[in-house]
mmCIF file of C-alpha atoms in Angstrom:
data_model
loop_
_atom_site.group_PDB
_atom_site.id
_atom_site.type_symbol
_atom_site.label_atom_id
_atom_site.label_comp_id
_atom_site.label_asym_id
_atom_site.label_seq_id
_atom_site.Cartn_x
_atom_site.Cartn_y
_atom_site.Cartn_z
ATOM 1 C CA UNK E 1 93.306 75.304 48.830
ATOM 2 C CA UNK E 2 96.227 73.433 50.623
ATOM 3 C CA UNK E 3 95.737 71.106 53.424
ATOM 4 C CA UNK E 4 97.447 73.694 55.628
ATOM 5 C CA UNK E 5 95.024 76.397 54.758
ATOM 6 C CA UNK E 6 92.011 74.100 55.189
ATOM 7 C CA UNK E 7 92.532 74.083 58.874
ATOM 8 C CA UNK E 8 91.580 77.835 58.952
ATOM 9 C CA UNK E 9 88.002 76.987 57.895
ATOM 10 C CA UNK E 10 87.156 73.414 59.164
ATOM 11 C CA UNK E 11 87.138 72.635 62.867
ATOM 12 C CA UNK E 12 85.914 69.059 62.602
ATOM 13 C CA UNK E 13 82.447 69.736 64.064
ATOM 14 C CA UNK E 14 80.930 72.397 61.790
ATOM 15 C CA UNK E 15 81.633 72.209 58.010
ATOM 16 C CA UNK E 16 81.564 75.534 56.247
ATOM 17 C CA UNK E 17 83.789 76.791 53.651
ATOM 18 C CA UNK E 18 84.952 80.375 54.678
ATOM 19 C CA UNK E 19 86.886 80.469 51.527
ATOM 20 C CA UNK E 20 83.819 81.194 49.408
ATOM 21 C CA UNK E 21 80.994 83.735 49.190
ATOM 22 C CA UNK E 22 77.694 82.299 50.694
ATOM 23 C CA UNK E 23 74.037 82.906 50.393
ATOM 24 C CA UNK E 24 72.086 84.585 53.346
ATOM 25 C CA UNK E 25 70.601 81.131 53.985
ATOM 26 C CA UNK E 26 73.871 79.603 54.284
ATOM 27 C CA UNK E 27 75.033 82.137 56.644
ATOM 28 C CA UNK E 28 71.943 81.505 58.814
ATOM 29 C CA UNK E 29 72.366 77.836 58.790
ATOM 30 C CA UNK E 30 76.080 78.188 59.712
ATOM 31 C CA UNK E 31 75.242 80.410 62.671
ATOM 32 C CA UNK E 32 72.553 78.083 63.954
ATOM 33 C CA UNK E 33 74.976 75.051 63.613
ATOM 34 C CA UNK E 34 77.444 76.887 65.914
ATOM 35 C CA UNK E 35 74.765 77.716 68.446
ATOM 36 C CA UNK E 36 73.701 73.923 68.539
ATOM 37 C CA UNK E 37 77.248 72.611 68.522
ATOM 38 C CA UNK E 38 78.741 74.895 71.167
ATOM 39 C CA UNK E 39 75.741 76.073 73.377
ATOM 40 C CA UNK E 40 77.933 76.854 76.163
ATOM 41 C CA UNK E 41 79.446 79.741 74.428
ATOM 42 C CA UNK E 42 77.232 80.573 71.304
ATOM 43 C CA UNK E 43 73.631 81.936 70.940
ATOM 44 C CA UNK E 44 71.769 83.332 67.995
ATOM 45 C CA UNK E 45 68.914 85.724 68.030
ATOM 46 C CA UNK E 46 67.297 88.112 65.609
ATOM 47 C CA UNK E 47 67.604 91.862 66.337
ATOM 48 C CA UNK E 48 65.164 92.998 63.785
ATOM 49 C CA UNK E 49 63.395 92.271 60.470
ATOM 50 C CA UNK E 50 64.304 93.748 57.006
ATOM 51 C CA UNK E 51 61.892 95.355 54.532
ATOM 52 C CA UNK E 52 61.420 91.995 52.830
ATOM 53 C CA UNK E 53 60.765 90.005 56.053
ATOM 54 C CA UNK E 54 64.241 88.547 56.590
ATOM 55 C CA UNK E 55 65.418 88.210 60.190
ATOM 56 C CA UNK E 56 68.685 90.004 60.733
ATOM 57 C CA UNK E 57 70.629 87.479 62.901
ATOM 58 C CA UNK E 58 73.009 88.266 65.729
ATOM 59 C CA UNK E 59 75.324 85.688 67.097
ATOM 60 C CA UNK E 60 76.481 86.229 70.692
ATOM 61 C CA UNK E 61 79.818 84.723 71.666
ATOM 62 C CA UNK E 62 80.768 84.576 75.508
ATOM 63 C CA UNK E 63 81.494 81.976 78.047
ATOM 64 C CA UNK E 64 78.051 81.597 79.652
ATOM 65 C CA UNK E 65 79.383 79.913 82.767
ATOM 66 C CA UNK E 66 81.343 82.996 83.747
ATOM 67 C CA UNK E 67 79.457 85.896 84.993
ATOM 68 C CA UNK E 68 80.694 89.366 86.173
ATOM 69 C CA UNK E 69 81.136 92.650 84.347
ATOM 70 C CA UNK E 70 82.351 91.793 80.875
ATOM 71 C CA UNK E 71 83.224 94.170 78.141
ATOM 72 C CA UNK E 72 80.755 94.442 75.209
ATOM 73 C CA UNK E 73 82.081 94.507 71.533
ATOM 74 C CA UNK E 74 79.869 94.952 68.472
ATOM 75 C CA UNK E 75 80.806 93.677 65.072
ATOM 76 C CA UNK E 76 78.851 93.932 61.900
ATOM 77 C CA UNK E 77 79.334 93.397 58.175
ATOM 78 C CA UNK E 78 77.363 93.781 54.969
ATOM 79 C CA UNK E 79 75.766 97.047 55.655
ATOM 80 C CA UNK E 80 76.350 97.671 51.942
ATOM 81 C CA UNK E 81 75.064 95.037 49.758
ATOM 82 C CA UNK E 82 77.717 94.875 47.046
ATOM 83 C CA UNK E 83 80.542 94.489 49.633
ATOM 84 C CA UNK E 84 80.755 90.761 49.796
ATOM 85 C CA UNK E 85 84.251 90.598 51.412
ATOM 86 C CA UNK E 86 82.687 92.322 54.508
ATOM 87 C CA UNK E 87 80.379 89.600 55.830
ATOM 88 C CA UNK E 88 82.930 86.784 54.770
ATOM 89 C CA UNK E 89 85.436 88.538 56.808
ATOM 90 C CA UNK E 90 83.171 88.869 59.867
ATOM 91 C CA UNK E 91 82.357 85.089 59.536
ATOM 92 C CA UNK E 92 85.929 84.355 59.732
ATOM 93 C CA UNK E 93 86.061 86.253 63.272
ATOM 94 C CA UNK E 94 83.164 84.070 64.524
ATOM 95 C CA UNK E 95 85.012 80.978 63.396
ATOM 96 C CA UNK E 96 88.041 81.930 65.251
ATOM 97 C CA UNK E 97 86.397 82.965 68.499
ATOM 98 C CA UNK E 98 84.226 79.761 68.493
ATOM 99 C CA UNK E 99 86.679 77.055 67.330
ATOM 100 C CA UNK E 100 89.990 78.391 68.783
ATOM 101 C CA UNK E 101 88.741 78.794 72.260
ATOM 102 C CA UNK E 102 90.308 75.572 73.485
ATOM 103 C CA UNK E 103 93.450 76.150 71.599
ATOM 104 C CA UNK E 104 94.295 79.781 71.806
ATOM 105 C CA UNK E 105 94.716 81.418 75.289
ATOM 106 C CA UNK E 106 94.180 84.811 73.850
ATOM 107 C CA UNK E 107 90.837 83.724 72.223
ATOM 108 C CA UNK E 108 89.814 82.176 75.457
ATOM 109 C CA UNK E 109 90.580 85.529 77.299
ATOM 110 C CA UNK E 110 88.318 87.166 74.644
ATOM 111 C CA UNK E 111 85.593 84.847 75.148
ATOM 112 C CA UNK E 112 85.715 84.580 78.910
ATOM 113 C CA UNK E 113 85.857 88.318 79.582
ATOM 114 C CA UNK E 114 84.020 89.827 76.673
ATOM 115 C CA UNK E 115 80.413 89.442 75.170
ATOM 116 C CA UNK E 116 80.743 89.622 71.401
ATOM 117 C CA UNK E 117 77.642 90.808 69.570
ATOM 118 C CA UNK E 118 78.227 90.082 65.923
ATOM 119 C CA UNK E 119 76.011 90.803 62.941
ATOM 120 C CA UNK E 120 77.598 89.381 59.766
ATOM 121 C CA UNK E 121 74.837 90.537 57.542
ATOM 122 C CA UNK E 122 73.224 93.684 58.405
ATOM 123 C CA UNK E 123 71.441 94.206 55.016
ATOM 124 C CA UNK E 124 70.206 90.807 54.016
ATOM 125 C CA UNK E 125 67.751 92.092 51.360
ATOM 126 C CA UNK E 126 70.469 93.981 49.418
ATOM 127 C CA UNK E 127 72.865 91.246 49.790
ATOM 128 C CA UNK E 128 70.734 88.660 48.297
ATOM 129 C CA UNK E 129 69.528 91.186 45.600
ATOM 130 C CA UNK E 130 73.233 91.760 44.685
ATOM 131 C CA UNK E 131 73.657 87.931 44.402
ATOM 132 C CA UNK E 132 70.697 87.568 41.988
ATOM 133 C CA UNK E 133 72.393 88.579 38.726
ATOM 134 C CA UNK E 134 75.857 89.576 37.371
ATOM 135 C CA UNK E 135 74.118 92.710 35.743
ATOM 136 C CA UNK E 136 76.328 95.497 37.103
ATOM 137 C CA UNK E 137 73.149 97.381 38.092
ATOM 138 C CA UNK E 138 72.256 94.441 40.331
ATOM 139 C CA UNK E 139 75.656 93.024 41.450
ATOM 140 C CA UNK E 140 76.910 96.565 42.412
ATOM 141 C CA UNK E 141 73.798 97.362 44.322
ATOM 142 C CA UNK E 142 74.728 99.364 47.491
ATOM 143 C CA UNK E 143 71.470 100.196 49.465
ATOM 144 C CA UNK E 144 68.795 98.245 51.182
ATOM 145 C CA UNK E 145 65.578 97.291 49.342
ATOM 146 C CA UNK E 146 63.193 99.717 50.876
ATOM 147 C CA UNK E 147 59.989 100.198 48.915
ATOM 148 C CA UNK E 148 60.280 102.655 45.895
ATOM 149 C CA UNK E 149 60.075 106.365 46.723
ATOM 150 C CA UNK E 150 58.901 108.844 43.967
ATOM 151 C CA UNK E 151 60.126 112.302 43.127
ATOM 152 C CA UNK E 152 58.745 114.723 40.477
ATOM 153 C CA UNK E 153 61.244 116.343 38.183
ATOM 154 C CA UNK E 154 60.591 119.451 36.093
ATOM 155 C CA UNK E 155 61.048 118.796 32.300
ATOM 156 C CA UNK E 156 60.301 122.173 31.036
ATOM 157 C CA UNK E 157 58.028 125.294 31.220
ATOM 158 C CA UNK E 158 55.137 123.859 29.308
ATOM 159 C CA UNK E 159 55.402 120.209 29.847
ATOM 160 C CA UNK E 160 54.219 118.255 32.959
ATOM 161 C CA UNK E 161 56.873 117.131 35.552
ATOM 162 C CA UNK E 162 58.242 113.459 35.167
ATOM 163 C CA UNK E 163 57.888 111.198 38.058
ATOM 164 C CA UNK E 164 60.858 108.957 38.845
ATOM 165 C CA UNK E 165 60.573 106.222 41.442
ATOM 166 C CA UNK E 166 63.653 104.454 42.963
ATOM 167 C CA UNK E 167 64.253 101.954 45.562
ATOM 168 C CA UNK E 168 66.501 101.638 48.636
ATOM 169 C CA UNK E 169 68.443 103.723 51.311
ATOM 170 C CA UNK E 170 72.138 103.939 51.969
ATOM 171 C CA UNK E 171 72.112 102.481 55.488
ATOM 172 C CA UNK E 172 75.303 104.093 56.328
ATOM 173 C CA UNK E 173 73.802 107.561 55.813
ATOM 174 C CA UNK E 174 70.719 106.822 57.915
ATOM 175 C CA UNK E 175 72.264 106.984 61.434
ATOM 176 C CA UNK E 176 71.494 110.084 63.743
ATOM 177 C CA UNK E 177 74.845 111.886 63.464
ATOM 178 C CA UNK E 178 74.528 115.266 61.609
ATOM 179 C CA UNK E 179 71.823 113.489 59.479
ATOM 180 C CA UNK E 180 71.585 114.635 56.068
ATOM 181 C CA UNK E 181 74.166 117.667 56.189
ATOM 182 C CA UNK E 182 76.961 116.260 53.933
ATOM 183 C CA UNK E 183 77.931 113.567 51.548
ATOM 184 C CA UNK E 184 74.395 112.028 51.501
ATOM 185 C CA UNK E 185 71.286 112.806 49.235
ATOM 186 C CA UNK E 186 67.612 113.573 49.574
ATOM 187 C CA UNK E 187 67.357 112.012 45.967
ATOM 188 C CA UNK E 188 65.798 108.423 46.316
ATOM 189 C CA UNK E 189 67.616 107.533 42.964
ATOM 190 C CA UNK E 190 71.045 108.385 44.550
ATOM 191 C CA UNK E 191 73.345 105.698 45.677
ATOM 192 C CA UNK E 192 73.819 107.714 48.819
ATOM 193 C CA UNK E 193 70.106 108.383 49.371
ATOM 194 C CA UNK E 194 69.854 109.154 53.249
ATOM 195 C CA UNK E 195 66.367 108.097 53.769
ATOM 196 C CA UNK E 196 63.312 110.175 54.930
ATOM 197 C CA UNK E 197 64.741 110.676 58.436
ATOM 198 C CA UNK E 198 67.434 109.112 60.734
ATOM 199 C CA UNK E 199 66.745 105.474 61.661
ATOM 200 C CA UNK E 200 63.942 105.211 59.004
ATOM 201 C CA UNK E 201 65.096 101.874 58.152
ATOM 202 C CA UNK E 202 64.589 98.729 60.140
ATOM 203 C CA UNK E 203 68.098 97.671 59.685
ATOM 204 C CA UNK E 204 69.609 100.781 61.236
ATOM 205 C CA UNK E 205 66.774 100.957 63.884
ATOM 206 C CA UNK E 206 67.754 97.322 65.047
ATOM 207 C CA UNK E 207 71.277 98.607 65.649
ATOM 208 C CA UNK E 208 70.080 101.634 67.560
ATOM 209 C CA UNK E 209 67.816 99.611 69.604
ATOM 210 C CA UNK E 210 70.205 96.836 70.482
ATOM 211 C CA UNK E 211 72.942 99.430 71.492
ATOM 212 C CA UNK E 212 70.674 101.074 73.635
ATOM 213 C CA UNK E 213 69.648 97.809 75.647
ATOM 214 C CA UNK E 214 73.256 96.631 75.885
ATOM 215 C CA UNK E 215 76.515 98.087 77.018
ATOM 216 C CA UNK E 216 79.063 98.171 74.355
ATOM 217 C CA UNK E 217 82.551 99.407 74.635
ATOM 218 C CA UNK E 218 83.832 98.889 71.122
ATOM 219 C CA UNK E 219 81.911 99.255 67.843
ATOM 220 C CA UNK E 220 83.519 97.690 64.642
ATOM 221 C CA UNK E 221 81.807 97.922 61.226
ATOM 222 C CA UNK E 222 83.348 96.496 58.139
ATOM 223 C CA UNK E 223 83.109 97.764 54.496
ATOM 224 C CA UNK E 224 85.003 97.646 51.241
ATOM 225 C CA UNK E 225 87.065 98.859 49.741
ATOM 226 C CA UNK E 226 90.262 101.249 49.997
ATOM 227 C CA UNK E 227 92.342 99.601 52.790
ATOM 228 C CA UNK E 228 91.369 102.437 55.434
ATOM 229 C CA UNK E 229 90.953 102.102 59.047
ATOM 230 C CA UNK E 230 88.730 104.996 60.185
ATOM 231 C CA UNK E 231 87.683 106.393 63.466
ATOM 232 C CA UNK E 232 85.290 109.277 64.258
ATOM 233 C CA UNK E 233 84.305 111.815 63.102
ATOM 234 C CA UNK E 234 83.594 111.606 59.440
ATOM 235 C CA UNK E 235 81.169 114.389 58.850
ATOM 236 C CA UNK E 236 83.833 117.150 58.706
ATOM 237 C CA UNK E 237 87.491 117.323 58.075
ATOM 238 C CA UNK E 238 89.756 117.847 61.156
ATOM 239 C CA UNK E 239 86.982 117.042 63.641
ATOM 240 C CA UNK E 240 87.901 114.694 66.335
ATOM 241 C CA UNK E 241 86.606 113.207 69.622
ATOM 242 C CA UNK E 242 88.198 114.294 72.962
ATOM 243 C CA UNK E 243 90.059 110.811 73.110
ATOM 244 C CA UNK E 244 91.335 111.205 69.515
ATOM 245 C CA UNK E 245 94.972 110.382 70.364
ATOM 246 C CA UNK E 246 93.779 106.977 72.024
ATOM 247 C CA UNK E 247 91.664 106.056 69.070
ATOM 248 C CA UNK E 248 94.506 106.995 66.675
ATOM 249 C CA UNK E 249 97.267 105.074 68.490
ATOM 250 C CA UNK E 250 94.988 102.155 68.923
ATOM 251 C CA UNK E 251 94.204 102.245 65.216
ATOM 252 C CA UNK E 252 97.726 102.663 64.255
ATOM 253 C CA UNK E 253 98.694 99.684 66.316
ATOM 254 C CA UNK E 254 95.870 97.585 64.646
ATOM 255 C CA UNK E 255 96.997 98.542 61.160
ATOM 256 C CA UNK E 256 100.630 97.662 61.959
ATOM 257 C CA UNK E 257 99.601 94.202 63.180
ATOM 258 C CA UNK E 258 97.492 93.684 60.111
ATOM 259 C CA UNK E 259 100.420 94.556 57.778
ATOM 260 C CA UNK E 260 102.623 92.028 59.417
ATOM 261 C CA UNK E 261 101.019 89.094 58.017
ATOM 262 C CA UNK E 262 101.075 89.859 54.154
ATOM 263 C CA UNK E 263 102.336 93.440 54.005
ATOM 264 C CA UNK E 264 98.950 94.932 53.221
ATOM 265 C CA UNK E 265 99.036 98.771 54.081
ATOM 266 C CA UNK E 266 96.152 100.770 55.572
ATOM 267 C CA UNK E 267 95.670 104.428 55.791
ATOM 268 C CA UNK E 268 94.476 105.520 59.321
ATOM 269 C CA UNK E 269 92.264 108.473 60.112
ATOM 270 C CA UNK E 270 88.946 109.943 60.081
ATOM 271 C CA UNK E 271 86.695 109.205 57.164
ATOM 272 C CA UNK E 272 86.462 112.899 56.260
ATOM 273 C CA UNK E 273 90.324 113.244 56.462
ATOM 274 C CA UNK E 274 91.211 109.981 54.598
ATOM 275 C CA UNK E 275 88.440 109.633 51.951
ATOM 276 C CA UNK E 276 85.483 112.236 51.992
ATOM 277 C CA UNK E 277 83.136 113.785 54.514
ATOM 278 C CA UNK E 278 79.828 111.998 55.034
ATOM 279 C CA UNK E 279 77.156 112.390 57.761
ATOM 280 C CA UNK E 280 74.895 109.663 59.079
ATOM 281 C CA UNK E 281 77.612 107.051 59.604
ATOM 282 C CA UNK E 282 77.173 104.129 62.160
ATOM 283 C CA UNK E 283 80.750 104.563 63.487
ATOM 284 C CA UNK E 284 80.269 108.199 64.150
ATOM 285 C CA UNK E 285 76.784 107.742 65.773
ATOM 286 C CA UNK E 286 78.276 104.875 67.961
ATOM 287 C CA UNK E 287 80.960 107.251 69.222
ATOM 288 C CA UNK E 288 78.972 110.495 69.426
ATOM 289 C CA UNK E 289 75.471 109.261 70.553
ATOM 290 C CA UNK E 290 75.736 105.937 71.938
ATOM 291 C CA UNK E 291 79.044 106.992 73.866
ATOM 292 C CA UNK E 292 81.104 103.764 72.727
ATOM 293 C CA UNK E 293 84.802 104.063 73.739
ATOM 294 C CA UNK E 294 86.491 102.560 70.597
ATOM 295 C CA UNK E 295 84.527 103.003 67.371
ATOM 296 C CA UNK E 296 86.043 101.998 63.946
ATOM 297 C CA UNK E 297 85.210 101.519 60.388
ATOM 298 C CA UNK E 298 87.336 99.226 58.210
ATOM 299 C CA UNK E 299 87.493 99.534 54.520
ATOM 300 C CA UNK E 300 88.966 96.232 53.523
ATOM 301 C CA UNK E 301 90.856 94.990 50.427
ATOM 302 C CA UNK E 302 91.655 95.906 47.727
ATOM 303 C CA UNK E 303 93.316 99.172 47.697
ATOM 304 C CA UNK E 304 91.661 102.314 46.592
ATOM 305 C CA UNK E 305 93.173 102.531 43.069
ATOM 306 C CA UNK E 306 91.579 99.247 41.875
ATOM 307 C CA UNK E 307 88.539 100.001 39.644
ATOM 308 C CA UNK E 308 86.552 96.897 40.269
ATOM 309 C CA UNK E 309 87.337 96.290 43.897
ATOM 310 C CA UNK E 310 83.728 95.301 44.796
ATOM 311 C CA UNK E 311 84.427 92.015 42.674
ATOM 312 C CA UNK E 312 86.977 90.795 45.034
ATOM 313 C CA UNK E 313 87.982 87.248 43.919
ATOM 314 C CA UNK E 314 87.299 84.432 46.417
ATOM 315 C CA UNK E 315 90.962 83.532 46.664
ATOM 316 C CA UNK E 316 91.308 86.970 48.487
ATOM 317 C CA UNK E 317 88.826 85.894 51.201
ATOM 318 C CA UNK E 318 91.079 84.104 53.501
ATOM 319 C CA UNK E 319 93.936 86.468 53.334
ATOM 320 C CA UNK E 320 91.753 89.434 53.902
ATOM 321 C CA UNK E 321 89.968 87.791 56.925
ATOM 322 C CA UNK E 322 93.238 86.533 58.427
ATOM 323 C CA UNK E 323 94.993 89.858 58.362
ATOM 324 C CA UNK E 324 91.944 91.861 59.521
ATOM 325 C CA UNK E 325 91.685 89.258 62.606
ATOM 326 C CA UNK E 326 95.160 90.395 63.645
ATOM 327 C CA UNK E 327 93.895 94.117 63.828
ATOM 328 C CA UNK E 328 90.677 93.057 65.584
ATOM 329 C CA UNK E 329 92.717 91.361 68.285
ATOM 330 C CA UNK E 330 94.600 94.632 68.960
ATOM 331 C CA UNK E 331 91.402 96.406 69.335
ATOM 332 C CA UNK E 332 89.986 93.763 71.649
ATOM 333 C CA UNK E 333 92.892 93.696 73.840
ATOM 334 C CA UNK E 334 92.648 97.652 74.255
ATOM 335 C CA UNK E 335 88.929 97.008 75.015
ATOM 336 C CA UNK E 336 89.719 94.599 77.684
ATOM 337 C CA UNK E 337 91.948 97.306 79.262
ATOM 338 C CA UNK E 338 89.083 99.961 79.536
ATOM 339 C CA UNK E 339 88.657 100.515 83.350
ATOM 340 C CA UNK E 340 85.365 99.034 84.723
ATOM 341 C CA UNK E 341 83.273 101.900 86.090
ATOM 342 C CA UNK E 342 80.113 101.309 88.148
ATOM 343 C CA UNK E 343 77.437 103.401 86.737
ATOM 344 C CA UNK E 344 73.616 103.762 86.740
ATOM 345 C CA UNK E 345 71.646 102.174 83.836
ATOM 346 C CA UNK E 346 71.592 104.685 80.767
ATOM 347 C CA UNK E 347 68.378 106.472 79.993
ATOM 348 C CA UNK E 348 67.973 107.032 76.415
#
């Protein structure tokens, strides 16, 4: 990496190479170092605990000295274990918000007037499992690491059924939005196993519980891959929210700004219209049940035609992160423009 590019990931105070994939422990150490170095703007807290006992870290970024009604923006990465570019991209957002505060007036506005709630690794168990071996069955693991669940399968009229046990739930089928209806499975051995019931998993329940306690205006979740910017709703084709035109125009603007940096093109639309119908997704739940204004799912690099896109090379991390940050800035600017309305506390 050239000296010019090194400035993208080193601020002189906290040393962390954003241009490589890191362990969960490295991520935790980085977040804690930021909180210690920038206490006036950064705090770190767990929002839940995974099946294997790992705390799920949330970093809050805002100017603590300024009060008032601030817009809330949620960002998460790493909900699917194998999608390593997702947490790496989210870590870059954190870096920019924290280190560019005194250098970039737009970042200062974002931090002064907003509260950023960022979870770079929502599925730490699955992520660490995917890092434990290059065996494709492990490296390409998608789900969390919930305890094995067993099903009995018939093997014939005169033979006893065969018991099969498999581990893990697809966390992006486990949210309470048309749960279990389409694009998910009741088979624990399926990659898209939805779980026993909505929010059965500690990882998804932690998201629900946090959003019920905090006012969030924008919800951003990052996946890979296919280069698609999705907005609700994804459970059925041609199914849209009442403010669909606003969601779409904001997404189109975000995709246009993303494209300007390196020419990367994104499709824009609902998940059902651009990819396939699936229920139980977090961005749909955030819009439909948590009543978030702007809710988007990014499918990051590479493009859909690449057969091994989950194995994105490290030299793609910085370009992906930098161009996606351009899109996030557009959405954050639209978030700031949401009218402030006095309202009674929500009851859920």
